[in-house]
Short mmCIF file of C-alpha atoms and ligand atoms in Angstrom, two decimals:
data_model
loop_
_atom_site.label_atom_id
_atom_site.label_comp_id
_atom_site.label_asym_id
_atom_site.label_seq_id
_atom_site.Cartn_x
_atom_site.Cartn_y
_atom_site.Cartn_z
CA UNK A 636 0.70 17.64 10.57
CA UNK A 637 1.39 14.08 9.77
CA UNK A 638 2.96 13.23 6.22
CA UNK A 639 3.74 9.44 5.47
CA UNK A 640 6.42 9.79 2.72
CA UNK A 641 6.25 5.47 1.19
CA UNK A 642 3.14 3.72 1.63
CA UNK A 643 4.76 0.84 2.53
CA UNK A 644 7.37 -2.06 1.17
CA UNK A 645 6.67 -2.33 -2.71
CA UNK A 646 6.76 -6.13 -3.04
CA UNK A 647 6.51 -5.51 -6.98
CA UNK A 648 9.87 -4.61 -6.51
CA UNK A 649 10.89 -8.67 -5.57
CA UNK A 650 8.30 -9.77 -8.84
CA UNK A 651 10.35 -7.82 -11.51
CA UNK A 652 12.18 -10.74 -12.75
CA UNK A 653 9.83 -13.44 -15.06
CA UNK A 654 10.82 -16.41 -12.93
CA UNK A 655 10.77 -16.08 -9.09
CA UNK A 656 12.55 -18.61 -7.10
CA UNK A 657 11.42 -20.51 -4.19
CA UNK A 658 14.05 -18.37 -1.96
CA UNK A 659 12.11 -15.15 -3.78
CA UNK A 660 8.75 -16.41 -2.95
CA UNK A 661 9.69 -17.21 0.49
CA UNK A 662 11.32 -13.40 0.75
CA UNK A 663 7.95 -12.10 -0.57
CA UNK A 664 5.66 -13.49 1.92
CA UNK A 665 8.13 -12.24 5.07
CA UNK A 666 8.18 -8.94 3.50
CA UNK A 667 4.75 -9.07 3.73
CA UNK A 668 4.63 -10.08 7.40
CA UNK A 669 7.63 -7.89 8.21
CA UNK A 670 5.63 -4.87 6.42
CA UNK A 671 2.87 -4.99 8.74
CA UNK A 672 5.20 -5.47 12.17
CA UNK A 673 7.01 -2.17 11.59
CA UNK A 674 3.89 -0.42 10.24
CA UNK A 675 2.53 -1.40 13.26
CA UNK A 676 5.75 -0.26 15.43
CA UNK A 677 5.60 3.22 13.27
CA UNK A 678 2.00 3.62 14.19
CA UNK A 679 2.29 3.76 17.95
CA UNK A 680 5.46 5.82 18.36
CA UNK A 681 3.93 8.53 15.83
CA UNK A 682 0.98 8.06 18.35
CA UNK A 683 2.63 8.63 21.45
CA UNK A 684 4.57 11.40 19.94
CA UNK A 685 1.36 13.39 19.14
CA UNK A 686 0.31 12.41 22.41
CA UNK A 687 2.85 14.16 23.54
CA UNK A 688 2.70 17.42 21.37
CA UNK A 689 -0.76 18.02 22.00
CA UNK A 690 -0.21 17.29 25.82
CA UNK A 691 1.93 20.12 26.04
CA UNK A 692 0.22 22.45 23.32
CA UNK A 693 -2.95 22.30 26.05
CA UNK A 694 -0.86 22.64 29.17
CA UNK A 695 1.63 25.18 27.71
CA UNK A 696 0.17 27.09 24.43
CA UNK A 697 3.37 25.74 22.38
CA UNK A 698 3.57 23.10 19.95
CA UNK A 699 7.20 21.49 20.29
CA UNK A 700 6.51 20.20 17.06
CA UNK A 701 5.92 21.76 14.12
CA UNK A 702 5.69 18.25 11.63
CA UNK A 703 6.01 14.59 11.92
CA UNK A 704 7.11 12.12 8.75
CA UNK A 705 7.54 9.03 8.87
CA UNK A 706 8.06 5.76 6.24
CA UNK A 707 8.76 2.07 5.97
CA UNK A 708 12.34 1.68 4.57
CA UNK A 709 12.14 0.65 0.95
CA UNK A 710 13.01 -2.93 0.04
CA UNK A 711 16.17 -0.99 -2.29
CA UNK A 712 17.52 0.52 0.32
CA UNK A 713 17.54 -2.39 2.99
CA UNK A 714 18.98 -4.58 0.42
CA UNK A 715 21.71 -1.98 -0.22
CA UNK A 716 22.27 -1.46 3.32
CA UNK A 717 22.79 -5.27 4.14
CA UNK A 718 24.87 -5.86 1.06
CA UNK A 719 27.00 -3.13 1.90
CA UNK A 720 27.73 -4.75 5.39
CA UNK A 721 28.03 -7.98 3.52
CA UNK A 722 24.96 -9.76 4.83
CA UNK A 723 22.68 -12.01 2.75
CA UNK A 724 18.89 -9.93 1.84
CA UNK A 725 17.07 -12.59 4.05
CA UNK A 726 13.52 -11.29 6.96
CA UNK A 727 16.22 -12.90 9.77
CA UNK A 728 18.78 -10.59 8.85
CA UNK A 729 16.41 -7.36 8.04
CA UNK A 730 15.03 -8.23 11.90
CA UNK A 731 18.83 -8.78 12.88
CA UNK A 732 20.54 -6.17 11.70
CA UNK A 733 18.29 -2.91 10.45
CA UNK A 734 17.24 -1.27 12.89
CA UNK A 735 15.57 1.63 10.90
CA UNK A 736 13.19 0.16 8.53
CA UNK A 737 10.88 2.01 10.64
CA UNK A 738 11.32 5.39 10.97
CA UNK A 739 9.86 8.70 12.34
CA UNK A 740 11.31 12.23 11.55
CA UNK A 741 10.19 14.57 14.23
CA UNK A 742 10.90 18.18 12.73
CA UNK A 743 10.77 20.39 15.95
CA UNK A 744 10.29 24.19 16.09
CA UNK A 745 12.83 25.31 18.64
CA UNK A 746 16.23 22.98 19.54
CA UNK A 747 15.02 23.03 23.17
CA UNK A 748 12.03 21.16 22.07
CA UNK A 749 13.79 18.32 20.37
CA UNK A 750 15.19 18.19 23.58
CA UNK A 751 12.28 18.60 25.85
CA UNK A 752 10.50 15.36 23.25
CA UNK A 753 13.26 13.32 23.84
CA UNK A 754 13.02 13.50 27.63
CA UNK A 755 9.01 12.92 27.45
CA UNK A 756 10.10 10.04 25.12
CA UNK A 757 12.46 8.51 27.73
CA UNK A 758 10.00 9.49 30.78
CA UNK A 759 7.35 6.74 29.11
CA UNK A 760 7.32 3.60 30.36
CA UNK A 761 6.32 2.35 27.26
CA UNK A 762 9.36 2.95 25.29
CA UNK A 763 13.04 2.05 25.87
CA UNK A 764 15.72 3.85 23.58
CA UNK A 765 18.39 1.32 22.42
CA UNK A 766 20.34 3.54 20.89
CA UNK A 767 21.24 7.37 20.66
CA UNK A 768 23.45 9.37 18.56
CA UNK A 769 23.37 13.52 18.59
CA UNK A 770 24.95 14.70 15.98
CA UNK A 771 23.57 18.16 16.96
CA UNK A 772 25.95 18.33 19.74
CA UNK A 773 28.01 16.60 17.75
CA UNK A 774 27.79 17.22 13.61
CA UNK A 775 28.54 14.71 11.24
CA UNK A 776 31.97 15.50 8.91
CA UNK A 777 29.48 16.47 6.65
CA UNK A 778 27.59 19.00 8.56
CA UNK A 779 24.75 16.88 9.43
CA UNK A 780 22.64 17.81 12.59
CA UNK A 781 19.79 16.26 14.07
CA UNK A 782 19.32 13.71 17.42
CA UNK A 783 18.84 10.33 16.50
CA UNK A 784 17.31 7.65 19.07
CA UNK A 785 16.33 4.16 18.49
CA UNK A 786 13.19 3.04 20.37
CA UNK A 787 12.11 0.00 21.63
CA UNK A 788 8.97 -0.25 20.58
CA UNK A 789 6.22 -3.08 21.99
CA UNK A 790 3.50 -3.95 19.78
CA UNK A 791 0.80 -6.66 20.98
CA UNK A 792 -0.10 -8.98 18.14
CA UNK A 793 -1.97 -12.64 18.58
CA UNK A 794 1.19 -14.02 19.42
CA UNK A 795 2.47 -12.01 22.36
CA UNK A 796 4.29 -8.67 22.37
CA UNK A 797 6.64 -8.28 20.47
CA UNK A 798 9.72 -5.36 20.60
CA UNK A 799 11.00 -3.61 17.25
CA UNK A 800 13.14 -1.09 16.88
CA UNK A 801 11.78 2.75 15.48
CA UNK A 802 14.08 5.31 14.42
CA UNK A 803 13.68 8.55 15.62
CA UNK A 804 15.33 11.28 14.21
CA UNK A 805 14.78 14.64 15.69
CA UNK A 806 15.38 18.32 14.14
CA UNK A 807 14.58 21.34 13.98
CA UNK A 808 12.81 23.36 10.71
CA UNK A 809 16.50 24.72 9.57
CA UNK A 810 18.15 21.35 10.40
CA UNK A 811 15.81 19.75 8.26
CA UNK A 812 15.87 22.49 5.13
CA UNK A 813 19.79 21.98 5.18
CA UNK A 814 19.48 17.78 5.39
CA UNK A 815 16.96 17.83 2.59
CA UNK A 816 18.91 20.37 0.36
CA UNK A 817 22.41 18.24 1.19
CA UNK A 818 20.68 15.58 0.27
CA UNK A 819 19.33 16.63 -3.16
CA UNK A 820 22.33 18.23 -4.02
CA UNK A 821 25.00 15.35 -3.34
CA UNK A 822 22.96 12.13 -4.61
CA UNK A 823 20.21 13.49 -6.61
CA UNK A 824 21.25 16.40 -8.55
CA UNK A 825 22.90 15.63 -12.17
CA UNK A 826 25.97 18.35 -11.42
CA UNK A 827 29.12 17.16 -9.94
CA UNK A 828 29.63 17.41 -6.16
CA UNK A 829 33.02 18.76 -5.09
CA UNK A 830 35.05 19.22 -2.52
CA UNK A 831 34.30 22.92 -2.44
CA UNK A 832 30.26 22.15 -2.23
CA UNK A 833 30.73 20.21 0.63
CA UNK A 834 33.03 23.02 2.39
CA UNK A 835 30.43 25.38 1.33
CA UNK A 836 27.53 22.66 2.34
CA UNK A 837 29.46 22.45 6.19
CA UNK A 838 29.31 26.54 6.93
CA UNK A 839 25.94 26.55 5.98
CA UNK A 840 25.30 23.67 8.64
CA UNK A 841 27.61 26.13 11.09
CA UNK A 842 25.50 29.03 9.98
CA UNK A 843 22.10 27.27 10.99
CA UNK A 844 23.53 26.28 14.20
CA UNK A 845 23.89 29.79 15.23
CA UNK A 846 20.80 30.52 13.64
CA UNK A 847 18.81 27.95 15.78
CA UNK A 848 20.30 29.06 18.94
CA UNK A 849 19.43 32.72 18.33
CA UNK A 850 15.74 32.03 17.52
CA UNK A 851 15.54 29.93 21.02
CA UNK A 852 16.89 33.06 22.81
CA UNK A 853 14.30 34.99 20.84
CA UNK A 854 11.68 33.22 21.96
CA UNK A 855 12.69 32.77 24.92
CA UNK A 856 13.15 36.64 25.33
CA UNK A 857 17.11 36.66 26.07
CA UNK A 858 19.04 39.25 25.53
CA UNK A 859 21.41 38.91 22.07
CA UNK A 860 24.55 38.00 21.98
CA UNK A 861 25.43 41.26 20.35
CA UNK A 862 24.39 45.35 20.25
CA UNK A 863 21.37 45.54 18.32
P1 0O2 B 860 17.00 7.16 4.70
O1 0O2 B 860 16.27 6.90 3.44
O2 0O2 B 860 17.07 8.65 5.05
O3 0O2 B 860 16.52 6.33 5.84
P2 0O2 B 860 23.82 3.84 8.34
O4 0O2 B 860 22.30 3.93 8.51
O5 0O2 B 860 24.30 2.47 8.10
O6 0O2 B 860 24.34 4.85 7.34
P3 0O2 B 860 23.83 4.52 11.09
O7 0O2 B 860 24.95 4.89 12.05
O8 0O2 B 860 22.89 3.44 11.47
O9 0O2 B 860 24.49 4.23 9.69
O10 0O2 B 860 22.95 5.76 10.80
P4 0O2 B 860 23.24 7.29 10.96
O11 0O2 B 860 24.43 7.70 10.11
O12 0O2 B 860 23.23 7.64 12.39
O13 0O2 B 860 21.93 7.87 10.28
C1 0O2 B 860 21.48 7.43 9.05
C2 0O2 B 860 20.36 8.34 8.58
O14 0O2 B 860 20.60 9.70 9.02
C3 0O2 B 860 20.33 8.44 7.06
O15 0O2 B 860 19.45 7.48 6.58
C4 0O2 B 860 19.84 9.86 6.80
O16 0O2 B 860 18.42 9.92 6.95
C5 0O2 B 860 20.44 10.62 7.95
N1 0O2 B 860 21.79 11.14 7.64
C6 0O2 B 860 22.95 10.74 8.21
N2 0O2 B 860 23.98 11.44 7.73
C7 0O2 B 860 23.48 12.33 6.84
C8 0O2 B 860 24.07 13.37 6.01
O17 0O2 B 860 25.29 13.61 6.00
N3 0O2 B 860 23.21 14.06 5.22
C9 0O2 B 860 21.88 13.84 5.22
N4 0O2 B 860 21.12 14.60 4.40
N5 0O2 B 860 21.29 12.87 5.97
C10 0O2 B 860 22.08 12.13 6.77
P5 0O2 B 860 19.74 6.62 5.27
O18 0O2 B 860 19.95 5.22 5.68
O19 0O2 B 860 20.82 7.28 4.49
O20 0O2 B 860 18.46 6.67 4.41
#
């Protein structure tokens, strides 16, 4: 199942003001350029990704993955994440120095599989990864778990190929539940956020991580850990 979560840059959101200044205009019509690049980018690694799903779903009767989402970073939150490195909200600098204004969110049914995608990822020629972080191995402070690659991927357009960058992020069903909950309940929720949510918020993170690893040995018919 594919769900695309933003259609795509809202350039109403660089017309709000009455008068628009040259610089504005100038921002609008690379947006609108820039828009189609990294729609373009999105399109072939959600592609190759559900090449690869269905590839195995023939060969092996599992699905590695259960959904794919993916979106077009909105024009609010690339010009907060440039101002907050102190960079000017110019295309150069979006092309420069965002490297996720595409992105994919591959939620996997077992960890082995977000494993298993990432090497079918690397295996094709097509795409190089740039950059990896797993914070499943490794959690974030917060709790956070998923694997996060950056892919290099080529798109042909009249001019030549050109390389953007896609970011991948990789999870499982339970990792995804606890980053979408988190999420909610630290920036979107009206109640305060304390110290003794995010405690709470980090031993549910260590709670999925056991329960992940005990539905892989389920299914892969291990024995349990303890005397059932
Ligand atoms: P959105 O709308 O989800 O894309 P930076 O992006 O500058 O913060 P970095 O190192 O490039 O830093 O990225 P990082 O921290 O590896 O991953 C950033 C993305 O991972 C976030 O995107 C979230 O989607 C997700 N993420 C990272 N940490 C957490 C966390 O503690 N909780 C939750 N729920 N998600 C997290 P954006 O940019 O925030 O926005």
């Amino acid at each position: 199942m594919l769900i695309e979560k933003h259609s795509s840059i809202r350039l109403r959101d660089l017309s709000q003001q009455k008068t628009i200044s040259p610089e504005q205009t100038e921002l609008a019509q690379g947006m609108v350029r820039l828009n189609h690049l990294y729609r373009s980018a999105l399109k072939m690694a959600v592609a190759q990704l559900e090449i690869l799903d269905e590839e195995f779903a023939t060969m092996y009767d599992h699905s590695p993955i259960h959904h794919i989402e993916y979106r077009i970073k909105t024009l609010e939150s690339i010009t907060e994440k440039l101002q907050r490195r102190g960079l000017e909200v110019t295309i150069d600098n979006i092309f420069a120095h965002i490297q996720d204004v595409a992105g994919v969110r591959v939620i996997c049914n077992y960890l082995d599989d977000i494993y298993y995608m990432r090497r079918l990822l690397t295996r094709t020629e097509s795409f190089g990864i740039q950059r990896e972080a797993d914070y499943i191995k490794e959690p974030k402070e917060t709790g956070y778990r998923s694997l996060h690659l950056i892919l290099d991927v080529p798109i042909v357009i009249s001019e030549g190929t050109l390389h953007l960058p896609v970011e991948v992020q990789l999870r499982t069903i339970a990792m995804d539940m606890w980053a979408s909950l988190e999420h909610e309940l630290r920036y979107k929720s009206d109640r305060n956020f304390s110290d003794s949510d995010a405690a709470r918020l980090r031993l549910c993170s260590e709670a999925i991580g056991e329960i992940d690893r005990e539905m892989q040995r389920i299914y892969l018919g291990e024995k349990p850990e303890y005397e059932v």
